[in-house]
GROMACS .gro file of C-alpha atoms in nm:
model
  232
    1UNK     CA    1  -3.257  -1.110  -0.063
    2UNK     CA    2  -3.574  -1.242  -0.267
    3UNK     CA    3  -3.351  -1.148  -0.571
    4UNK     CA    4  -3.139  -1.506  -0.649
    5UNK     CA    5  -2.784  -1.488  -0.757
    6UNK     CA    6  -2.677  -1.238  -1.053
    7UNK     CA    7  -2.334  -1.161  -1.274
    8UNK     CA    8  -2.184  -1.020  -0.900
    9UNK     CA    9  -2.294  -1.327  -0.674
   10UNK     CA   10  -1.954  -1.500  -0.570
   11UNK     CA   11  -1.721  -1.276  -0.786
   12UNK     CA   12  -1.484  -1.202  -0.506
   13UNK     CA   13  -1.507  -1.491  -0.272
   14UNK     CA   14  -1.233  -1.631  -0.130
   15UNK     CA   15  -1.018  -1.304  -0.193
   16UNK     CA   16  -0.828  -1.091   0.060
   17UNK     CA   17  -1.000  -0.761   0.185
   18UNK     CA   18  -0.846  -0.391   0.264
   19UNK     CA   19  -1.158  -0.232   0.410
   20UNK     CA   20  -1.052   0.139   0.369
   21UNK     CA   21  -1.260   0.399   0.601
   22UNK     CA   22  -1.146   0.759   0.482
   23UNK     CA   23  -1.157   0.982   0.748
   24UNK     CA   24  -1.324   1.322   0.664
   25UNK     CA   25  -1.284   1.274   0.270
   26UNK     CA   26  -1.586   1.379   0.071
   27UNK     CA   27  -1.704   1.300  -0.278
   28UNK     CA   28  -1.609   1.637  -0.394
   29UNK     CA   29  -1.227   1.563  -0.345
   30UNK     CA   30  -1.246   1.269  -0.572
   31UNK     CA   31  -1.121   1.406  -0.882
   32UNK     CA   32  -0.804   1.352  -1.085
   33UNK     CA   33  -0.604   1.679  -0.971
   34UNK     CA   34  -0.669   1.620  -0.612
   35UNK     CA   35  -0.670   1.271  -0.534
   36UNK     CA   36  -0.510   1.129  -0.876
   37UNK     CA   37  -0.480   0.825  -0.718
   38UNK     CA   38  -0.819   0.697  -0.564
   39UNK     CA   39  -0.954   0.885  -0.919
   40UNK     CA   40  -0.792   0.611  -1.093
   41UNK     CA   41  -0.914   0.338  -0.904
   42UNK     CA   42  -1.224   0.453  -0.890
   43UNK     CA   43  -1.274   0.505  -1.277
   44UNK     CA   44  -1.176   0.121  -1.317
   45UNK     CA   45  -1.362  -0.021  -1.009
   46UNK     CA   46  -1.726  -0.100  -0.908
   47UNK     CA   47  -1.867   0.272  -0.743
   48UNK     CA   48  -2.148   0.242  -0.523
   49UNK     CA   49  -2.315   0.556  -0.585
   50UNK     CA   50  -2.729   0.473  -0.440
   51UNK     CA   51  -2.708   0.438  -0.133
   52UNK     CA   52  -2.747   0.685   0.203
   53UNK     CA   53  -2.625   0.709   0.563
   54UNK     CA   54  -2.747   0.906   0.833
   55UNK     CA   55  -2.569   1.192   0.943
   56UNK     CA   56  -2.374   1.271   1.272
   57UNK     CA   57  -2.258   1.608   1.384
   58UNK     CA   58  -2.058   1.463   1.658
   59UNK     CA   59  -1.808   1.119   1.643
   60UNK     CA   60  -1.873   1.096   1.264
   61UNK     CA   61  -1.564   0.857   1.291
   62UNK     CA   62  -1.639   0.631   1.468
   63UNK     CA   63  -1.994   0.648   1.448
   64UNK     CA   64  -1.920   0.507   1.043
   65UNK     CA   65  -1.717   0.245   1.170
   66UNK     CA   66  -1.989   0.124   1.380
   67UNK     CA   67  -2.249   0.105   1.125
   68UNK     CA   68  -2.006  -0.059   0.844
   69UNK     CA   69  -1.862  -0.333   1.156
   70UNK     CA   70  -2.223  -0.417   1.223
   71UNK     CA   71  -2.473  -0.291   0.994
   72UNK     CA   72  -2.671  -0.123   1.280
   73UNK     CA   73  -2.719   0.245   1.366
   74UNK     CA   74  -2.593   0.369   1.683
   75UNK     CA   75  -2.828   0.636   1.916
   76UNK     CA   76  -2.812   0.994   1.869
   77UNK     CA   77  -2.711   1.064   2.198
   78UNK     CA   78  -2.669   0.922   2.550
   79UNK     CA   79  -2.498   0.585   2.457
   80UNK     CA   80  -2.172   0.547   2.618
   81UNK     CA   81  -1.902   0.398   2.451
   82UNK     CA   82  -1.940   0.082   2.710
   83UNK     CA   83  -2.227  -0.040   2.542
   84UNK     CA   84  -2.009  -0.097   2.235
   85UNK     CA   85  -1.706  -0.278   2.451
   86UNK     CA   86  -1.963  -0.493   2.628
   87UNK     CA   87  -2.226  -0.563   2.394
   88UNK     CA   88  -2.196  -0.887   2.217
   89UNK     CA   89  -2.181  -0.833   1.815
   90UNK     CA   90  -2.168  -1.179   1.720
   91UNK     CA   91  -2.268  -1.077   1.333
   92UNK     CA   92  -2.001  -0.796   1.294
   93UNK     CA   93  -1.765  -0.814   0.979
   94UNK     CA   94  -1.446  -0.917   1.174
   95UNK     CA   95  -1.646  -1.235   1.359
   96UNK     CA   96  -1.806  -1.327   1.022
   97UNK     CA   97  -1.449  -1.305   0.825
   98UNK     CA   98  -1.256  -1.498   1.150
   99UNK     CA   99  -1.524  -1.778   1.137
  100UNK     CA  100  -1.455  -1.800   0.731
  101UNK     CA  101  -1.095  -1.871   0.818
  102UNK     CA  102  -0.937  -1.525   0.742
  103UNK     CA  103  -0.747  -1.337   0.999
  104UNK     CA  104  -0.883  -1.023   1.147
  105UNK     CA  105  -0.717  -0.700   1.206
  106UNK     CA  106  -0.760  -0.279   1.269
  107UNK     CA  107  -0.504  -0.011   1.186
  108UNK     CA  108  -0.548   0.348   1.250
  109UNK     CA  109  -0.292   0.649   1.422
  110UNK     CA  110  -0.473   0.713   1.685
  111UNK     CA  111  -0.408   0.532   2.017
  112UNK     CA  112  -0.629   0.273   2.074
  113UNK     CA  113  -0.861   0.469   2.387
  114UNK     CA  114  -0.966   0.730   2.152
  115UNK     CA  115  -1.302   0.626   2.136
  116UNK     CA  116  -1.209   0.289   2.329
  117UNK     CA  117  -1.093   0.190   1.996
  118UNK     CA  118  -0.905  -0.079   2.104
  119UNK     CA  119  -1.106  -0.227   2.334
  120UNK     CA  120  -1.453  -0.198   2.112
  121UNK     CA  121  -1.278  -0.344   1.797
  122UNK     CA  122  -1.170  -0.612   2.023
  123UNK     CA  123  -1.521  -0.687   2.104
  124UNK     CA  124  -1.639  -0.654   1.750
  125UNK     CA  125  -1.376  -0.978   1.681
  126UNK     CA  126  -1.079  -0.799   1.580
  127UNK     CA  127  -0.756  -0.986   1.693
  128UNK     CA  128  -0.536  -0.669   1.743
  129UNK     CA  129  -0.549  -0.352   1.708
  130UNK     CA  130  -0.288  -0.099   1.551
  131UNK     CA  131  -0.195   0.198   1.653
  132UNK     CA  132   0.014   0.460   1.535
  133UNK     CA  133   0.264   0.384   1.808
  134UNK     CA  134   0.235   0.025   1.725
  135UNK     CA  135   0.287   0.016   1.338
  136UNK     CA  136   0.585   0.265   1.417
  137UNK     CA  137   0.457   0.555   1.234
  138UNK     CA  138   0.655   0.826   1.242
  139UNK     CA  139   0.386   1.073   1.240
  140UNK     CA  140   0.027   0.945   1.341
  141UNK     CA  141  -0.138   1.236   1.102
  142UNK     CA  142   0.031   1.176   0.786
  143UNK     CA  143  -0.182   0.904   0.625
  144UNK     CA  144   0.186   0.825   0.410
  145UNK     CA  145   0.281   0.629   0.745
  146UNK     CA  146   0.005   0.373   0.745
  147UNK     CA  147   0.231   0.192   0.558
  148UNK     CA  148   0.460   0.135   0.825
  149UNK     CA  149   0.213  -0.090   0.934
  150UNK     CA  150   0.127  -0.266   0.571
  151UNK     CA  151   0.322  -0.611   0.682
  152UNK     CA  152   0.101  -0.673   0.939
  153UNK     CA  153  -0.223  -0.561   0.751
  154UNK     CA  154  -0.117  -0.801   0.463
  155UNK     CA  155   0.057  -1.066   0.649
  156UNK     CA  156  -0.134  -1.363   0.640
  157UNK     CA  157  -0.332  -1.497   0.396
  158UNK     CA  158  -0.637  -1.465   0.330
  159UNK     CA  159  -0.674  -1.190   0.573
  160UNK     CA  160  -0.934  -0.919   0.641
  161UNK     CA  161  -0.788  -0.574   0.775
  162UNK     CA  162  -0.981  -0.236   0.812
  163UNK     CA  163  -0.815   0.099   0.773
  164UNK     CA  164  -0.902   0.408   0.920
  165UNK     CA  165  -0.684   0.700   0.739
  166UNK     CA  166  -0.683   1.013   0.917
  167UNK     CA  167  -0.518   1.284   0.746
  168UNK     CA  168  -0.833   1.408   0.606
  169UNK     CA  169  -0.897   1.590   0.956
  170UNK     CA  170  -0.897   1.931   0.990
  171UNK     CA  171  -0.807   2.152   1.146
  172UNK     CA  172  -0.746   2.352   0.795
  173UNK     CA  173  -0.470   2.576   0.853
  174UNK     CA  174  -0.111   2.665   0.775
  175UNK     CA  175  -0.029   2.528   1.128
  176UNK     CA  176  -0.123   2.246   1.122
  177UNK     CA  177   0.159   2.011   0.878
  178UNK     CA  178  -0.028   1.789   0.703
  179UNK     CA  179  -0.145   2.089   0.503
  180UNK     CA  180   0.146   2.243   0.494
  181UNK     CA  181   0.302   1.929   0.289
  182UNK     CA  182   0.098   1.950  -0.015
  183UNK     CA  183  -0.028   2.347   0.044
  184UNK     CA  184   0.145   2.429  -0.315
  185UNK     CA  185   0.028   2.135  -0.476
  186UNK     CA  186  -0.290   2.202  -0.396
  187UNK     CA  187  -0.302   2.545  -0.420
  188UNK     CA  188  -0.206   2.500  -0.798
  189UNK     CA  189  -0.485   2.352  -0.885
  190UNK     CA  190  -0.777   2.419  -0.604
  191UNK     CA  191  -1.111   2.528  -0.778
  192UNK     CA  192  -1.175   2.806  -0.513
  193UNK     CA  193  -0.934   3.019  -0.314
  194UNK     CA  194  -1.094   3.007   0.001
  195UNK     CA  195  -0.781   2.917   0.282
  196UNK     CA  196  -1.053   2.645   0.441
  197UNK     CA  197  -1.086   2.513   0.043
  198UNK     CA  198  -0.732   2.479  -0.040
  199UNK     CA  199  -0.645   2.323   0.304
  200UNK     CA  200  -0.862   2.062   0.269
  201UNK     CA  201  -0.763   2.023  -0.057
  202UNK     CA  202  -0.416   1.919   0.096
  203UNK     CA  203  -0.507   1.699   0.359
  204UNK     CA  204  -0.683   1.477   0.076
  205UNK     CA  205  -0.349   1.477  -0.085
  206UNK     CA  206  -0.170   1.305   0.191
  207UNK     CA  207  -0.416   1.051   0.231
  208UNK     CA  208  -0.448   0.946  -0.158
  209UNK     CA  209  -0.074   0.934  -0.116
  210UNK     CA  210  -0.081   0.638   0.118
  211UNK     CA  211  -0.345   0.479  -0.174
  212UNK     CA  212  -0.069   0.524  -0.437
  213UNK     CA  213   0.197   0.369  -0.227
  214UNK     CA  214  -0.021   0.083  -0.141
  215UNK     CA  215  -0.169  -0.018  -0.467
  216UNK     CA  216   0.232   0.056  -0.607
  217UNK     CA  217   0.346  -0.218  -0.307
  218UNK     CA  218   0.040  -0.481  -0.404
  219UNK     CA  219   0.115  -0.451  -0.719
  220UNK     CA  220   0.460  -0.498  -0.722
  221UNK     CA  221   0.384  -0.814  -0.480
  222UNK     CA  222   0.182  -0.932  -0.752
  223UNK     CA  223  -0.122  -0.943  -0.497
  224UNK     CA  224  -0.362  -0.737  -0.638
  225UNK     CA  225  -0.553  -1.038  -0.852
  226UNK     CA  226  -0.606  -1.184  -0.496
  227UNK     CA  227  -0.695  -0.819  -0.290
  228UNK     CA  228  -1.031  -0.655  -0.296
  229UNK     CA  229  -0.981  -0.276  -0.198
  230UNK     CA  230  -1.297  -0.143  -0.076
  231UNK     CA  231  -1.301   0.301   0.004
  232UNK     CA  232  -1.602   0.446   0.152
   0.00000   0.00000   0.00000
């Protein structure tokens, strides 16, 4: 505010929105051997670099989709989830993008009371919430399976939908299979040998995966020109 319009005021009005929240990835696993395809986006794309967030030890999750639904920071400690399902957020994203005309919508694998997901993004002015068991995925973990539910996060036009990935989530270990998927991909080109390192290293893998396959599926739509992607 106080600054008047510039070269960015307006530039994407009007356009469809894929609000990407990536669970547990960190700036360090944005390069071109680990996540090849978010690299690539990035290197052609607007990056937001100046800016901070304060930190959470505990429901870093959900804590981030709070603050990006509504712009406000939630308490430290002591706030149960209620507040958030009975609170009124009349400014949130999803009741600002519904009163615009556009359709709103949440997709992530875990069931919606994890968190009182479902119930919460319903009060924030979502119109549904996805699950994992609701897009079908065949595996709620591996972020390649989100796009089980792309027809319904693309569906109607112009339409805002925020995903939450998850395969980023530890823990790192060869037991757990989203690891195990990419473990020699990433172990061919991981900077340190460190188990923890490499692991993670994977689990980004999967989740820039599901970016490929959805940029790949815009594109070949032809809906790209009329999509803003937006990662944080």
């Amino acid at each position: 505010r106080g600054h008047g319009d510039n070269a960015m005021t307006g530039l994407l009005a009007g356009k469809n929105l894929l609000l990407v929240q990536l669970e547990a990835i960190d700036t360090w696993m944005l390069t071109e051997d680990y996540m090849p395809n978010l690299w690539a986006l990035k290197e052609e794309s607007i990056d937001f670099q100046n800016h901070y967030t304060p930190a959470y030890i505990t429901a870093g999750t959900f804590n981030t989709e709070f603050m990006v639904n509504t712009g406000l920071l939630p308490a430290e400690s002591g706030v149960s989830m209620s507040v958030y399902s009975k609170n009124a957020f009349p400014n949130s994203l999803a009741h600002l993008f519904r009163q615009a005309g556009y359709t709103a919508q949440s997709f992530h694998g875990s069931e919606g009371d994890v968190y009182n997901r479902e119930a919460i993004h319903g009060n924030l002015g979502y119109e549904k919430y996805w699950s994992g068991s609701a897009m079908g995925m065949e595996n709620y973990t591996m972020d390649r399976y989100l796009m089980d539910g792309y027809e319904e996060m693309t569906g109607s036009a112009p339409f805002f939908s925020l995903v939450i990935t998850y395969s980023g989530h530890g823990p790192y270990g060869p037991d757990n299979p989203i690891g195990q998927a990419h473990q020699a991909e990433a172990d061919a080109v991981a900077e340190r040998e460190e188990d923890v390192y490499r692991y993670a290293v994977a689990h980004a893998m999967e989740t820039d995966l599901f970016i490929g396959e959805l940029v790949e599926r815009l594109e070949g739509e032809g809906r790209m020109e009329d999509t803003v992607l937006v990662f944080y």
